[in-house]
């Protein structure tokens, strides 16, 4: 589905009824990341999954008030809020983000806490990029400019999942390669710049007043599960789930277990709100 919101054509999926559950994808992916979750969770929640600017079917406006260089976690969070408003969703939502989607979820929480009933932080972390990390972003931006999406996708593919997933789930590996291969160069560059300049959310964690599910693959090669443990220790109402035989995409590598944890979290939340 597509909707025009504040000059942006936003593509999104929406299915189910109940508590709104917003799924925010990571980099350089798109909303199809969440298909196994929408299939399952739409039985108990109203699942909404947008394509972020420059990914999937949401174009990155080439000109206009917001150039790719000006993308930020706050802007992606604003896009999410505007989508919810356009869909007349006023009830507090559960915000679930994977990796960069988690950075956006934290930014959404910082700006629009009154719209949140719960958080799901998947394969993500709270801290900002280190100086070395920022330098690496610049190198990746240069590769994207010079060699295009395929080079980025080939660089990332061997690190996206757990070593065991490459051996046992070749069809999933192809699916992820295809998803990354669909990203546009401006979308990739815009999100790398946005991630590079994102603020540190560590100090936010102790003030998160809502139940938060932290879910992380034990074999995540991109973001260590130590980051998940650190967030869980700081957030007052945190539930930590470490997923075995999963890397950076636990929701695709272990969909049943991920859906079980999500469903348990939503059910608990429905009882308490
Ligand atoms: C992601 O999966 O969204 C990114 O790898 C996160 C990052 O590069 O920091």
mmCIF file of C-alpha atoms and ligand atoms in Angstrom:
data_model
loop_
_atom_site.group_PDB
_atom_site.id
_atom_site.type_symbol
_atom_site.label_atom_id
_atom_site.label_comp_id
_atom_site.label_asym_id
_atom_site.label_seq_id
_atom_site.Cartn_x
_atom_site.Cartn_y
_atom_site.Cartn_z
ATOM 1 C CA UNK A 1 0.000 0.000 0.000
ATOM 2 C CA UNK A 2 1.084 3.586 -0.528
ATOM 3 C CA UNK A 3 0.006 6.861 1.022
ATOM 4 C CA UNK A 4 1.130 10.417 0.377
ATOM 5 C CA UNK A 5 2.190 12.020 3.661
ATOM 6 C CA UNK A 6 3.667 15.516 3.857
ATOM 7 C CA UNK A 7 4.984 15.340 0.300
ATOM 8 C CA UNK A 8 6.465 11.859 0.722
ATOM 9 C CA UNK A 9 4.987 8.795 -0.966
ATOM 10 C CA UNK A 10 5.258 6.227 1.805
ATOM 11 C CA UNK A 11 4.872 2.540 1.047
ATOM 12 C CA UNK A 12 3.768 0.346 3.925
ATOM 13 C CA UNK A 13 2.090 -2.900 4.884
ATOM 14 C CA UNK A 14 -0.759 -2.968 7.383
ATOM 15 C CA UNK A 15 -2.555 -6.048 8.624
ATOM 16 C CA UNK A 16 -4.513 -7.190 11.669
ATOM 17 C CA UNK A 17 -6.413 -5.599 14.500
ATOM 18 C CA UNK A 18 -5.564 -4.817 18.100
ATOM 19 C CA UNK A 19 -2.711 -2.914 19.642
ATOM 20 C CA UNK A 20 -0.732 -1.099 16.909
ATOM 21 C CA UNK A 21 2.679 -2.665 16.330
ATOM 22 C CA UNK A 22 5.038 -0.597 14.190
ATOM 23 C CA UNK A 23 7.903 -2.538 12.590
ATOM 24 C CA UNK A 24 10.919 -0.470 11.457
ATOM 25 C CA UNK A 25 13.405 -2.232 9.213
ATOM 26 C CA UNK A 26 17.204 -2.013 9.301
ATOM 27 C CA UNK A 27 19.795 -1.016 6.717
ATOM 28 C CA UNK A 28 19.932 -1.703 3.760
ATOM 29 C CA UNK A 29 16.688 -3.638 3.904
ATOM 30 C CA UNK A 30 12.991 -2.954 3.425
ATOM 31 C CA UNK A 31 9.639 -3.811 4.975
ATOM 32 C CA UNK A 32 9.622 -7.335 3.541
ATOM 33 C CA UNK A 33 12.035 -8.053 6.419
ATOM 34 C CA UNK A 34 8.970 -8.333 8.642
ATOM 35 C CA UNK A 35 6.833 -10.737 6.582
ATOM 36 C CA UNK A 36 7.116 -13.686 9.029
ATOM 37 C CA UNK A 37 6.218 -11.384 11.920
ATOM 38 C CA UNK A 38 3.244 -9.786 10.155
ATOM 39 C CA UNK A 39 1.918 -13.226 9.161
ATOM 40 C CA UNK A 40 1.965 -14.348 12.769
ATOM 41 C CA UNK A 41 1.461 -11.202 14.894
ATOM 42 C CA UNK A 42 -1.425 -9.819 12.817
ATOM 43 C CA UNK A 43 -3.592 -12.336 14.660
ATOM 44 C CA UNK A 44 -3.219 -10.287 17.854
ATOM 45 C CA UNK A 45 -2.013 -6.842 16.751
ATOM 46 C CA UNK A 46 -2.450 -4.229 14.056
ATOM 47 C CA UNK A 47 0.924 -4.614 12.319
ATOM 48 C CA UNK A 48 2.275 -1.660 10.332
ATOM 49 C CA UNK A 49 5.582 -1.805 8.475
ATOM 50 C CA UNK A 50 6.771 1.139 6.390
ATOM 51 C CA UNK A 51 9.548 1.236 3.820
ATOM 52 C CA UNK A 52 11.858 3.989 5.051
ATOM 53 C CA UNK A 53 12.820 6.784 2.651
ATOM 54 C CA UNK A 54 14.983 5.442 -0.147
ATOM 55 C CA UNK A 55 14.236 1.780 0.575
ATOM 56 C CA UNK A 56 11.720 -0.653 -0.887
ATOM 57 C CA UNK A 57 8.905 1.214 -2.566
ATOM 58 C CA UNK A 58 9.324 4.528 -0.737
ATOM 59 C CA UNK A 59 11.308 6.845 -2.987
ATOM 60 C CA UNK A 60 13.851 9.266 -1.628
ATOM 61 C CA UNK A 61 12.764 12.625 -3.011
ATOM 62 C CA UNK A 62 15.692 13.792 -5.176
ATOM 63 C CA UNK A 63 14.969 17.433 -4.504
ATOM 64 C CA UNK A 64 12.867 19.268 -2.005
ATOM 65 C CA UNK A 65 13.175 20.390 1.575
ATOM 66 C CA UNK A 66 14.951 17.239 2.739
ATOM 67 C CA UNK A 67 17.973 16.206 0.691
ATOM 68 C CA UNK A 68 19.540 12.745 1.222
ATOM 69 C CA UNK A 69 22.412 14.413 3.109
ATOM 70 C CA UNK A 70 19.941 15.699 5.677
ATOM 71 C CA UNK A 71 18.477 12.330 6.637
ATOM 72 C CA UNK A 72 18.551 11.585 10.333
ATOM 73 C CA UNK A 73 17.080 9.132 12.811
ATOM 74 C CA UNK A 74 14.733 11.946 13.869
ATOM 75 C CA UNK A 75 13.501 12.427 10.312
ATOM 76 C CA UNK A 76 12.829 8.700 9.868
ATOM 77 C CA UNK A 77 10.977 8.804 13.237
ATOM 78 C CA UNK A 78 8.946 11.799 12.009
ATOM 79 C CA UNK A 79 8.044 9.864 8.844
ATOM 80 C CA UNK A 80 6.789 6.996 11.037
ATOM 81 C CA UNK A 81 4.706 9.350 13.152
ATOM 82 C CA UNK A 82 3.222 11.009 10.090
ATOM 83 C CA UNK A 83 2.292 7.612 8.697
ATOM 84 C CA UNK A 84 0.529 6.701 11.967
ATOM 85 C CA UNK A 85 -1.338 10.025 11.913
ATOM 86 C CA UNK A 86 -2.350 9.518 8.284
ATOM 87 C CA UNK A 87 -3.704 6.092 9.249
ATOM 88 C CA UNK A 88 -5.610 7.664 12.183
ATOM 89 C CA UNK A 89 -3.722 5.594 14.732
ATOM 90 C CA UNK A 90 -3.956 7.553 17.955
ATOM 91 C CA UNK A 91 -3.712 4.704 20.456
ATOM 92 C CA UNK A 92 -0.227 4.188 22.012
ATOM 93 C CA UNK A 93 1.796 1.778 19.922
ATOM 94 C CA UNK A 94 4.516 -0.800 20.303
ATOM 95 C CA UNK A 95 7.569 0.323 18.321
ATOM 96 C CA UNK A 96 9.759 -2.527 17.110
ATOM 97 C CA UNK A 97 13.007 -1.753 15.308
ATOM 98 C CA UNK A 98 15.812 -3.941 14.017
ATOM 99 C CA UNK A 99 19.348 -2.529 14.043
ATOM 100 C CA UNK A 100 19.046 0.900 12.340
ATOM 101 C CA UNK A 101 15.318 0.456 12.962
ATOM 102 C CA UNK A 102 16.217 0.231 16.667
ATOM 103 C CA UNK A 103 18.142 3.523 16.460
ATOM 104 C CA UNK A 104 14.973 5.018 14.936
ATOM 105 C CA UNK A 105 12.770 3.415 17.611
ATOM 106 C CA UNK A 106 14.899 5.057 20.317
ATOM 107 C CA UNK A 107 14.671 8.364 18.503
ATOM 108 C CA UNK A 108 10.887 7.913 18.194
ATOM 109 C CA UNK A 109 10.755 7.248 21.937
ATOM 110 C CA UNK A 110 12.795 10.355 22.702
ATOM 111 C CA UNK A 111 10.490 12.559 20.619
ATOM 112 C CA UNK A 112 7.077 10.930 20.939
ATOM 113 C CA UNK A 113 7.092 8.994 24.191
ATOM 114 C CA UNK A 114 3.410 9.782 24.785
ATOM 115 C CA UNK A 115 2.567 7.736 21.660
ATOM 116 C CA UNK A 116 4.398 4.627 22.914
ATOM 117 C CA UNK A 117 3.044 1.648 24.888
ATOM 118 C CA UNK A 118 6.134 -0.533 24.565
ATOM 119 C CA UNK A 119 9.439 -0.930 22.735
ATOM 120 C CA UNK A 120 11.095 -3.839 20.961
ATOM 121 C CA UNK A 121 14.812 -3.360 20.354
ATOM 122 C CA UNK A 122 16.097 -6.082 18.068
ATOM 123 C CA UNK A 123 19.754 -6.596 17.018
ATOM 124 C CA UNK A 124 20.554 -3.029 17.953
ATOM 125 C CA UNK A 125 22.462 -0.845 20.396
ATOM 126 C CA UNK A 126 22.062 2.466 22.180
ATOM 127 C CA UNK A 127 25.438 4.110 21.718
ATOM 128 C CA UNK A 128 26.532 6.364 18.865
ATOM 129 C CA UNK A 129 29.227 5.501 16.321
ATOM 130 C CA UNK A 130 32.830 5.600 17.503
ATOM 131 C CA UNK A 131 35.296 7.779 15.525
ATOM 132 C CA UNK A 132 36.516 4.595 13.770
ATOM 133 C CA UNK A 133 32.902 3.636 13.050
ATOM 134 C CA UNK A 134 32.268 7.054 11.468
ATOM 135 C CA UNK A 135 35.351 6.710 9.316
ATOM 136 C CA UNK A 136 34.113 3.300 8.176
ATOM 137 C CA UNK A 137 30.750 4.851 7.244
ATOM 138 C CA UNK A 138 32.619 7.354 5.010
ATOM 139 C CA UNK A 139 34.527 4.535 3.338
ATOM 140 C CA UNK A 140 31.274 2.667 2.729
ATOM 141 C CA UNK A 141 29.682 5.825 1.297
ATOM 142 C CA UNK A 142 32.582 6.102 -1.146
ATOM 143 C CA UNK A 143 32.162 2.456 -2.172
ATOM 144 C CA UNK A 144 28.415 2.966 -2.673
ATOM 145 C CA UNK A 145 29.077 6.032 -4.867
ATOM 146 C CA UNK A 146 31.788 4.354 -6.922
ATOM 147 C CA UNK A 147 30.499 0.792 -7.216
ATOM 148 C CA UNK A 148 26.782 0.867 -6.435
ATOM 149 C CA UNK A 149 24.358 -1.234 -4.426
ATOM 150 C CA UNK A 150 25.727 -4.605 -5.460
ATOM 151 C CA UNK A 151 29.115 -3.873 -3.886
ATOM 152 C CA UNK A 152 27.468 -2.930 -0.597
ATOM 153 C CA UNK A 153 25.226 -5.962 -0.644
ATOM 154 C CA UNK A 154 28.164 -8.314 -1.360
ATOM 155 C CA UNK A 155 30.186 -6.734 1.442
ATOM 156 C CA UNK A 156 27.378 -7.118 3.958
ATOM 157 C CA UNK A 157 25.906 -10.478 3.041
ATOM 158 C CA UNK A 158 28.523 -12.691 4.787
ATOM 159 C CA UNK A 159 28.011 -10.770 8.040
ATOM 160 C CA UNK A 160 24.231 -10.485 8.149
ATOM 161 C CA UNK A 161 23.452 -13.901 9.569
ATOM 162 C CA UNK A 162 24.873 -16.541 11.886
ATOM 163 C CA UNK A 163 27.508 -18.882 10.365
ATOM 164 C CA UNK A 164 25.070 -21.799 10.738
ATOM 165 C CA UNK A 165 22.376 -19.986 8.732
ATOM 166 C CA UNK A 166 24.621 -19.870 5.623
ATOM 167 C CA UNK A 167 25.002 -23.645 5.857
ATOM 168 C CA UNK A 168 21.415 -24.588 6.622
ATOM 169 C CA UNK A 169 19.182 -21.931 5.012
ATOM 170 C CA UNK A 170 20.502 -21.089 1.521
ATOM 171 C CA UNK A 171 17.068 -19.880 0.366
ATOM 172 C CA UNK A 172 17.032 -17.330 3.210
ATOM 173 C CA UNK A 173 20.526 -16.162 2.246
ATOM 174 C CA UNK A 174 19.304 -15.570 -1.341
ATOM 175 C CA UNK A 175 16.257 -13.748 -0.049
ATOM 176 C CA UNK A 176 18.364 -11.394 2.076
ATOM 177 C CA UNK A 177 20.770 -10.806 -0.846
ATOM 178 C CA UNK A 178 17.795 -9.874 -3.028
ATOM 179 C CA UNK A 179 16.384 -7.556 -0.352
ATOM 180 C CA UNK A 180 19.700 -5.713 -0.007
ATOM 181 C CA UNK A 181 20.183 -5.681 -3.787
ATOM 182 C CA UNK A 182 16.947 -3.695 -4.108
ATOM 183 C CA UNK A 183 18.258 -0.723 -2.104
ATOM 184 C CA UNK A 184 19.037 2.469 -4.000
ATOM 185 C CA UNK A 185 22.417 4.216 -3.791
ATOM 186 C CA UNK A 186 20.898 7.500 -2.488
ATOM 187 C CA UNK A 187 18.933 5.507 0.128
ATOM 188 C CA UNK A 188 22.112 3.712 1.216
ATOM 189 C CA UNK A 189 24.171 6.907 1.374
ATOM 190 C CA UNK A 190 21.412 8.807 3.161
ATOM 191 C CA UNK A 191 21.060 6.181 5.872
ATOM 192 C CA UNK A 192 24.834 5.788 6.314
ATOM 193 C CA UNK A 193 25.084 9.539 6.863
ATOM 194 C CA UNK A 194 22.134 9.449 9.246
ATOM 195 C CA UNK A 195 23.611 6.556 11.254
ATOM 196 C CA UNK A 196 27.018 8.227 11.350
ATOM 197 C CA UNK A 197 25.580 11.381 12.898
ATOM 198 C CA UNK A 198 23.022 9.771 15.197
ATOM 199 C CA UNK A 199 23.078 10.788 18.833
ATOM 200 C CA UNK A 200 24.018 8.524 21.685
ATOM 201 C CA UNK A 201 20.897 7.065 23.318
ATOM 202 C CA UNK A 202 22.690 5.466 26.302
ATOM 203 C CA UNK A 203 21.558 8.173 28.686
ATOM 204 C CA UNK A 204 17.945 7.690 27.567
ATOM 205 C CA UNK A 205 17.835 4.055 28.670
ATOM 206 C CA UNK A 206 17.339 4.533 32.417
ATOM 207 C CA UNK A 207 14.410 6.867 31.730
ATOM 208 C CA UNK A 208 12.527 4.460 29.456
ATOM 209 C CA UNK A 209 9.335 4.049 31.434
ATOM 210 C CA UNK A 210 7.687 1.444 29.203
ATOM 211 C CA UNK A 211 8.107 -2.323 28.943
ATOM 212 C CA UNK A 212 10.899 -3.094 26.496
ATOM 213 C CA UNK A 213 11.684 -6.375 24.807
ATOM 214 C CA UNK A 214 15.332 -6.680 23.821
ATOM 215 C CA UNK A 215 15.899 -9.495 21.370
ATOM 216 C CA UNK A 216 19.330 -10.335 19.967
ATOM 217 C CA UNK A 217 20.918 -13.180 18.012
ATOM 218 C CA UNK A 218 23.673 -14.850 20.020
ATOM 219 C CA UNK A 219 25.788 -15.127 16.855
ATOM 220 C CA UNK A 220 25.262 -11.547 15.625
ATOM 221 C CA UNK A 221 28.444 -10.652 13.706
ATOM 222 C CA UNK A 222 27.581 -6.950 13.332
ATOM 223 C CA UNK A 223 26.387 -5.937 16.799
ATOM 224 C CA UNK A 224 27.579 -7.958 19.779
ATOM 225 C CA UNK A 225 24.972 -9.396 22.142
ATOM 226 C CA UNK A 226 26.873 -7.564 24.911
ATOM 227 C CA UNK A 227 25.122 -4.423 23.616
ATOM 228 C CA UNK A 228 21.755 -6.071 24.265
ATOM 229 C CA UNK A 229 22.818 -7.069 27.770
ATOM 230 C CA UNK A 230 23.973 -3.518 28.462
ATOM 231 C CA UNK A 231 20.616 -2.084 27.345
ATOM 232 C CA UNK A 232 18.692 -4.673 29.354
ATOM 233 C CA UNK A 233 20.660 -3.791 32.480
ATOM 234 C CA UNK A 234 19.857 -0.081 32.079
ATOM 235 C CA UNK A 235 16.176 -0.126 31.050
ATOM 236 C CA UNK A 236 13.956 -0.542 34.132
ATOM 237 C CA UNK A 237 11.274 -2.811 32.596
ATOM 238 C CA UNK A 238 13.418 -4.782 30.151
ATOM 239 C CA UNK A 239 12.944 -8.384 29.044
ATOM 240 C CA UNK A 240 16.056 -9.812 27.418
ATOM 241 C CA UNK A 241 15.814 -12.692 24.942
ATOM 242 C CA UNK A 242 19.015 -14.030 23.378
ATOM 243 C CA UNK A 243 18.173 -16.123 20.343
ATOM 244 C CA UNK A 244 20.382 -19.155 19.618
ATOM 245 C CA UNK A 245 21.519 -19.989 16.073
ATOM 246 C CA UNK A 246 20.735 -16.457 14.932
ATOM 247 C CA UNK A 247 22.874 -13.561 13.759
ATOM 248 C CA UNK A 248 21.874 -10.011 12.866
ATOM 249 C CA UNK A 249 18.459 -11.038 11.502
ATOM 250 C CA UNK A 250 16.981 -13.175 14.311
ATOM 251 C CA UNK A 251 13.439 -12.518 13.059
ATOM 252 C CA UNK A 252 14.260 -14.258 9.744
ATOM 253 C CA UNK A 253 16.747 -16.815 11.005
ATOM 254 C CA UNK A 254 14.539 -17.988 13.883
ATOM 255 C CA UNK A 255 11.075 -16.675 13.001
ATOM 256 C CA UNK A 256 9.058 -19.033 15.234
ATOM 257 C CA UNK A 257 11.066 -18.217 18.350
ATOM 258 C CA UNK A 258 11.062 -14.489 17.557
ATOM 259 C CA UNK A 259 7.290 -14.553 16.985
ATOM 260 C CA UNK A 260 6.807 -16.422 20.235
ATOM 261 C CA UNK A 261 8.742 -13.765 22.189
ATOM 262 C CA UNK A 262 6.898 -10.943 20.423
ATOM 263 C CA UNK A 263 3.520 -12.518 21.005
ATOM 264 C CA UNK A 264 4.289 -13.102 24.685
ATOM 265 C CA UNK A 265 5.411 -9.481 25.040
ATOM 266 C CA UNK A 266 2.284 -8.118 23.313
ATOM 267 C CA UNK A 267 -0.022 -10.325 25.369
ATOM 268 C CA UNK A 268 1.646 -9.211 28.597
ATOM 269 C CA UNK A 269 1.344 -5.595 27.486
ATOM 270 C CA UNK A 270 -2.324 -5.960 26.561
ATOM 271 C CA UNK A 271 -2.955 -7.230 30.058
ATOM 272 C CA UNK A 272 -1.112 -4.374 31.722
ATOM 273 C CA UNK A 273 -2.478 -1.408 29.704
HETATM 274 C C1 LIG B 1 21.638 -2.263 10.244
HETATM 275 O O1 LIG B 1 21.562 -3.488 10.158
HETATM 276 O O2 LIG B 1 20.625 -1.539 10.258
HETATM 277 C C2 LIG B 1 23.023 -1.648 10.271
HETATM 278 O O3 LIG B 1 23.980 -2.626 10.040
HETATM 279 C C3 LIG B 1 23.282 -0.941 11.562
HETATM 280 C C4 LIG B 1 24.616 -0.237 11.559
HETATM 281 O O4 LIG B 1 25.347 -0.280 10.550
HETATM 282 O O5 LIG B 1 24.952 0.381 12.582
#
